[in-house]
Short mmCIF file of C-alpha atoms in Angstrom, two decimals:
data_model
loop_
_atom_site.label_atom_id
_atom_site.label_comp_id
_atom_site.label_asym_id
_atom_site.label_seq_id
_atom_site.Cartn_x
_atom_site.Cartn_y
_atom_site.Cartn_z
CA THR X 22 6.78 6.77 -0.74
CA GLY X 23 7.01 3.81 -3.14
CA SER X 24 7.81 2.94 -6.76
CA THR X 25 6.95 5.29 -9.64
CA GLY X 26 3.49 4.56 -11.03
CA GLY X 27 2.08 3.39 -7.70
CA VAL X 28 -0.35 5.31 -5.50
CA PHE X 29 2.17 5.67 -2.60
CA PHE X 30 4.47 7.63 -4.90
CA TYR X 31 1.77 10.09 -5.98
CA TYR X 32 0.18 10.35 -2.54
CA GLY X 33 3.52 10.99 -0.81
CA THR X 34 4.60 13.56 -3.40
CA ALA X 35 1.26 15.43 -3.14
CA LEU X 36 1.39 15.30 0.66
CA ALA X 37 4.94 16.70 0.75
CA ASP X 38 3.83 19.55 -1.51
CA ILE X 39 0.95 20.41 0.84
CA LEU X 40 3.17 20.27 3.95
CA ASN X 41 5.77 22.56 2.34
CA LYS X 42 3.14 25.08 1.15
CA GLU X 43 1.56 25.15 4.62
CA GLY X 44 4.96 25.53 6.30
CA ALA X 45 4.17 22.63 8.65
CA VAL X 46 7.55 20.96 8.09
CA GLU X 47 10.19 20.86 5.37
CA ALA X 48 9.12 17.72 3.50
CA GLN X 49 11.08 15.79 0.88
CA PRO X 50 9.36 12.85 -0.88
CA VAL X 51 11.65 9.85 -1.49
CA GLN X 52 11.05 7.14 -4.11
CA THR X 53 11.56 3.68 -2.53
CA GLY X 54 10.79 -0.01 -2.91
CA GLY X 55 7.71 0.45 -0.71
CA SER X 56 6.52 -0.35 2.81
CA TYR X 57 9.47 -2.32 4.19
CA ASP X 58 12.06 0.08 2.79
CA ASN X 59 10.09 2.93 4.34
CA LEU X 60 9.88 1.25 7.76
CA LEU X 61 13.64 0.58 7.73
CA LEU X 62 14.30 4.25 6.91
CA LEU X 63 11.99 5.34 9.74
CA ARG X 64 13.71 2.97 12.18
CA ASP X 65 17.33 3.56 11.17
CA ARG X 66 17.69 6.99 9.55
CA THR X 67 15.66 9.19 11.87
CA ASN X 68 18.08 11.56 13.60
CA PRO X 69 16.43 13.88 16.15
CA ARG X 70 19.77 15.64 16.87
CA ALA X 71 19.92 16.75 13.24
CA ASN X 72 16.15 17.45 13.25
CA ILE X 73 15.65 14.81 10.53
CA TYR X 74 12.67 12.46 10.77
CA TYR X 75 11.68 9.76 8.31
CA CYS X 76 7.92 9.33 8.06
CA ALA X 77 6.50 6.48 6.03
CA LEU X 78 3.59 5.40 3.88
CA THR X 79 3.00 1.74 4.65
CA THR X 80 0.46 -1.05 4.43
CA THR X 81 -0.94 -2.19 7.76
CA ASP X 82 0.31 -5.76 7.35
CA SER X 83 3.91 -4.58 6.81
CA ALA X 84 3.79 -2.17 9.74
CA TYR X 85 2.29 -4.87 11.97
CA VAL X 86 5.03 -7.47 11.32
CA ALA X 87 7.77 -4.80 11.51
CA PHE X 88 6.42 -3.43 14.80
CA THR X 89 6.09 -6.91 16.36
CA GLY X 90 9.40 -8.18 14.95
CA GLU X 91 7.74 -11.03 13.04
CA GLU X 92 9.31 -9.83 9.77
CA PRO X 93 12.92 -11.22 9.53
CA ARG X 94 14.45 -7.79 8.79
CA PHE X 95 12.99 -6.50 12.05
CA LYS X 96 13.54 -9.56 14.25
CA GLN X 97 16.64 -8.22 16.02
CA LYS X 98 15.34 -4.64 16.11
CA PRO X 99 11.54 -4.26 15.78
CA ALA X 100 10.20 -0.90 14.56
CA THR X 101 8.65 -0.17 17.95
CA ASN X 102 9.31 3.56 17.40
CA ALA X 103 6.55 3.70 14.74
CA ARG X 104 3.52 5.86 15.55
CA VAL X 105 0.39 6.24 13.44
CA LEU X 106 -0.61 9.73 12.31
CA PHE X 107 -3.60 8.69 10.22
CA TYR X 108 -5.09 6.00 7.99
CA MET X 109 -5.12 6.98 4.33
CA TYR X 110 -7.05 4.59 2.07
CA PRO X 111 -7.43 0.86 1.40
CA SER X 112 -5.08 -1.00 -0.94
CA PHE X 113 -6.22 -4.00 -2.94
CA ILE X 114 -4.36 -7.09 -4.07
CA HIS X 115 -4.30 -7.01 -7.88
CA ILE X 116 -3.26 -10.14 -9.80
CA VAL X 117 -3.04 -8.58 -13.25
CA THR X 118 -3.15 -10.48 -16.52
CA THR X 119 -4.90 -10.34 -19.91
CA GLU X 120 -8.02 -12.10 -21.13
CA SER X 121 -5.98 -13.77 -23.89
CA SER X 122 -3.59 -15.36 -21.33
CA GLY X 123 -6.18 -17.93 -20.23
CA ILE X 124 -5.27 -17.26 -16.56
CA ARG X 125 -8.50 -17.37 -14.55
CA VAL X 126 -7.45 -18.63 -11.08
CA VAL X 127 -4.23 -18.42 -9.04
CA GLN X 128 -3.31 -22.04 -9.89
CA ASP X 129 -3.19 -21.08 -13.60
CA LEU X 130 0.01 -19.11 -12.89
CA LYS X 131 1.99 -22.37 -12.90
CA GLY X 132 4.22 -22.52 -15.97
CA LYS X 133 3.73 -18.81 -16.71
CA ARG X 134 6.03 -15.75 -16.65
CA VAL X 135 5.04 -13.92 -13.46
CA SER X 136 6.30 -10.91 -11.51
CA THR X 137 5.77 -11.05 -7.73
CA GLY X 138 6.61 -7.38 -7.14
CA GLN X 139 9.63 -5.32 -6.23
CA PRO X 140 12.11 -6.88 -3.74
CA GLY X 141 11.43 -5.70 -0.20
CA SER X 142 7.94 -4.46 -1.01
CA SER X 143 4.64 -5.25 0.63
CA THR X 144 3.48 -6.43 -2.81
CA GLU X 145 6.12 -9.16 -2.85
CA ASN X 146 5.39 -10.18 0.73
CA LEU X 147 1.64 -10.47 0.09
CA ALA X 148 2.12 -12.12 -3.32
CA LEU X 149 4.19 -14.90 -1.75
CA LEU X 150 1.56 -15.38 0.98
CA VAL X 151 -1.24 -15.61 -1.63
CA LEU X 152 0.76 -18.17 -3.65
CA GLN X 153 1.61 -20.20 -0.56
CA ALA X 154 -2.05 -20.25 0.54
CA ALA X 155 -3.09 -21.33 -2.98
CA GLY X 156 -0.48 -24.11 -3.05
CA VAL X 157 1.54 -22.50 -5.87
CA SER X 158 5.34 -22.25 -5.61
CA PRO X 159 7.19 -19.46 -7.49
CA ASP X 160 9.51 -22.29 -8.62
CA SER X 161 6.61 -23.55 -10.77
CA PHE X 162 6.70 -20.37 -12.92
CA SER X 163 8.48 -20.65 -16.26
CA LYS X 164 10.09 -17.34 -15.30
CA ARG X 165 9.87 -15.22 -12.15
CA GLU X 166 10.38 -11.46 -12.28
CA ARG X 167 10.42 -8.94 -9.39
CA LEU X 168 9.29 -5.73 -11.05
CA PRO X 169 7.78 -2.44 -9.82
CA VAL X 170 4.23 -1.82 -11.01
CA ALA X 171 5.09 0.46 -13.96
CA GLU X 172 7.63 -2.03 -15.34
CA GLY X 173 5.26 -4.97 -14.77
CA ALA X 174 2.52 -3.21 -16.72
CA LYS X 175 4.93 -2.39 -19.56
CA ALA X 176 6.17 -6.02 -19.76
CA LEU X 177 2.59 -7.36 -19.80
CA ALA X 178 1.63 -4.92 -22.58
CA GLU X 179 4.70 -5.94 -24.60
CA GLY X 180 3.99 -9.65 -24.14
CA THR X 181 7.17 -10.49 -22.21
CA LEU X 182 5.17 -11.25 -19.03
CA ASP X 183 1.95 -13.22 -18.48
CA ALA X 184 0.87 -11.81 -15.09
CA PHE X 185 2.04 -9.65 -12.21
CA PHE X 186 1.09 -8.93 -8.63
CA TRP X 187 0.44 -5.42 -7.37
CA VAL X 188 -0.86 -4.18 -4.03
CA GLY X 189 -2.09 -0.60 -4.23
CA GLY X 190 -4.96 1.85 -4.15
CA VAL X 191 -7.54 2.20 -6.91
CA PRO X 192 -7.23 3.46 -9.46
CA THR X 193 -3.49 2.80 -9.97
CA GLY X 194 -2.34 4.95 -12.89
CA SER X 195 -0.10 2.32 -14.48
CA LEU X 196 -3.00 -0.15 -14.66
CA VAL X 197 -5.36 2.42 -16.19
CA GLU X 198 -2.74 3.02 -18.93
CA LEU X 199 -2.25 -0.74 -19.35
CA SER X 200 -5.99 -1.25 -19.84
CA GLN X 201 -6.03 1.40 -22.57
CA THR X 202 -2.95 -0.10 -24.28
CA LEU X 203 -4.43 -3.61 -24.28
CA ALA X 204 -7.77 -2.34 -25.63
CA ARG X 205 -5.93 -0.76 -28.59
CA LYS X 206 -4.39 -4.18 -29.29
CA GLY X 207 -7.77 -5.93 -29.20
CA ASP X 208 -7.14 -7.54 -25.80
CA ARG X 209 -8.50 -6.75 -22.36
CA ILE X 210 -7.10 -6.45 -18.83
CA GLN X 211 -8.12 -9.26 -16.50
CA LEU X 212 -7.80 -9.39 -12.68
CA VAL X 213 -7.64 -12.86 -11.10
CA PRO X 214 -10.37 -13.06 -8.43
CA LEU X 215 -9.78 -13.90 -4.75
CA PRO X 216 -13.33 -14.65 -3.52
CA PRO X 217 -14.13 -14.31 0.23
CA GLN X 218 -14.51 -18.08 0.66
CA SER X 219 -11.19 -18.91 -1.08
CA THR X 220 -8.28 -20.37 0.90
CA PRO X 221 -5.93 -17.36 0.41
CA VAL X 222 -8.56 -14.97 1.79
CA GLN X 223 -9.30 -17.25 4.76
CA VAL X 224 -5.56 -17.60 5.48
CA PHE X 225 -5.05 -13.82 5.39
CA GLN X 226 -7.89 -13.10 7.73
CA ARG X 227 -6.38 -15.48 10.28
CA ARG X 228 -2.87 -14.10 9.71
CA PHE X 229 -3.80 -10.40 9.91
CA PRO X 230 -6.93 -10.15 12.10
CA GLY X 231 -8.55 -6.73 11.86
CA VAL X 232 -6.07 -5.65 9.19
CA SER X 233 -7.32 -7.35 6.03
CA ALA X 234 -10.88 -7.60 4.72
CA PRO X 235 -12.62 -8.89 1.60
CA GLY X 236 -12.94 -6.15 -1.00
CA VAL X 237 -14.10 -5.62 -4.58
CA ILE X 238 -12.46 -3.79 -7.48
CA PRO X 239 -15.41 -2.54 -9.59
CA LYS X 240 -15.21 -3.36 -13.30
CA GLU X 241 -15.32 0.32 -14.29
CA VAL X 242 -12.01 1.07 -12.49
CA TYR X 243 -9.86 -0.65 -15.12
CA GLY X 244 -12.42 -1.74 -17.70
CA THR X 245 -12.46 -5.42 -16.70
CA ARG X 246 -15.37 -7.58 -17.85
CA ASN X 247 -16.58 -8.19 -14.27
CA ASP X 248 -16.19 -6.81 -10.74
CA THR X 249 -13.24 -8.58 -9.08
CA PRO X 250 -13.45 -9.88 -5.49
CA THR X 251 -10.09 -9.59 -3.73
CA LEU X 252 -8.47 -8.64 -0.42
CA SER X 253 -8.11 -5.11 0.89
CA PHE X 254 -5.68 -3.66 3.43
CA TRP X 255 -5.71 -0.19 4.89
CA ASN X 256 -2.59 1.93 4.49
CA PHE X 257 -1.39 4.44 6.97
CA PHE X 258 0.97 7.32 7.39
CA ILE X 259 3.37 6.83 10.27
CA CYS X 260 6.14 8.86 11.87
CA PRO X 261 8.72 8.05 14.56
CA ALA X 262 7.75 8.42 18.21
CA SER X 263 10.61 10.94 18.53
CA LEU X 264 8.90 13.42 16.17
CA PRO X 265 8.03 16.39 18.41
CA GLU X 266 4.36 16.59 19.32
CA GLU X 267 4.05 20.08 17.80
CA ALA X 268 5.39 18.83 14.46
CA ALA X 269 3.07 15.79 14.42
CA TYR X 270 0.13 18.07 15.22
CA ALA X 271 1.09 20.59 12.49
CA LEU X 272 1.59 17.82 9.95
CA THR X 273 -1.79 16.21 10.67
CA LYS X 274 -3.61 19.57 10.72
CA ALA X 275 -2.07 20.66 7.39
CA THR X 276 -3.13 17.37 5.77
CA PHE X 277 -6.76 17.47 6.91
CA GLU X 278 -7.20 21.16 6.16
CA ASN X 279 -6.08 20.54 2.57
CA LEU X 280 -7.93 17.34 1.70
CA GLU X 281 -9.39 18.82 -1.47
CA ALA X 282 -5.92 19.49 -2.92
CA LEU X 283 -4.81 16.00 -1.92
CA ARG X 284 -7.85 14.38 -3.57
CA GLN X 285 -7.38 16.36 -6.77
CA ALA X 286 -3.83 15.02 -6.99
CA VAL X 287 -4.62 11.44 -5.87
CA PRO X 288 -8.11 9.94 -6.42
CA ALA X 289 -7.47 7.27 -3.72
CA ALA X 290 -7.35 10.10 -1.15
CA ARG X 291 -11.17 10.26 -1.30
CA ASN X 292 -10.91 7.70 1.53
CA THR X 293 -8.66 9.97 3.60
CA THR X 294 -11.31 11.28 5.98
CA LEU X 295 -11.40 12.18 9.67
CA GLU X 296 -13.58 9.13 10.27
CA ASN X 297 -11.15 6.75 8.55
CA ALA X 298 -8.08 8.46 10.01
CA VAL X 299 -8.90 7.28 13.54
CA ARG X 300 -10.21 3.87 12.43
CA PHE X 301 -7.61 1.89 14.41
CA VAL X 302 -7.08 3.98 17.54
CA GLY X 303 -6.40 1.45 20.28
CA GLY X 304 -4.90 -1.05 17.81
CA ALA X 305 -1.54 -2.82 17.92
CA ILE X 306 0.45 0.25 16.81
CA PRO X 307 -0.07 3.39 18.92
CA TYR X 308 -1.01 6.76 17.44
CA HIS X 309 1.28 9.76 17.85
CA GLU X 310 0.05 12.07 20.59
CA GLY X 311 0.35 15.10 18.28
CA ALA X 312 -2.07 13.50 15.80
CA LEU X 313 -4.50 12.51 18.56
CA ARG X 314 -4.50 16.09 19.79
CA TYR X 315 -5.61 17.29 16.37
CA PHE X 316 -8.30 14.61 16.04
CA ARG X 317 -9.74 15.54 19.45
CA GLU X 318 -9.83 19.23 18.44
CA ALA X 319 -11.48 18.31 15.11
CA GLY X 320 -14.15 16.25 16.92
CA ALA X 321 -13.10 12.91 15.39
CA LEU X 322 -12.24 11.57 18.84
CA LYS X 323 -14.00 12.02 22.16
#
């Protein structure tokens, strides 16, 4: 899944519960550092002889560079055994601060106390790319932290941090709580905008064609003063190619026949639909044949 307080953690836990209740597979959710940790587990810990398979929640950008071997941890051994089961929902880059901080653009992070996300996470990877594209070095921070979302939100609320990066679905529970905490203190949550015409957004669209897109976090999600333009990335649920076709089919079927339960547990799952699930069929990373079989039966694919 991912770190506590993030959408991956809640989505993965709810999904495991559904799969166990439906008897599709025996599922055990695992708390991790996020996408890259998950892809390494899928690549290295899957053991078909023991009937153990590591499936993963991951952002598309992480899966893409792991699959192609562009990410250093996958250079010697790309995660070419990854297979898509379905697309879940879009994640958004959040650069979280407070109105009282005076931080309004990415360049304002210079000289501030900033967390770039948990080591090995997609958040950290994307944060460093945003900073690089904006011409800001982490060395220019007065202090750099590498915190999971829940700890970043706590540090910001307590005043020991000025800003933090987070890549996740909306709403993210930890940020909703942060917004409420700041309001009680007479302050307000602020998200640093990444407009479509900005250099970071342009750089991303060249770097991850067809994977990233301009997005907007509406002001009502976290109680910000304005809607915030930013970048969005789709997330998907992947399993190893060695997962038997019957298991992949049963897993996909159980998920899509219990969408209401999933959405009640995780608001971001409103974007988990048959239409979105097959959004990238024919893309760089192949789908698992068991999932495709279900989507054909369900009429989502011709």
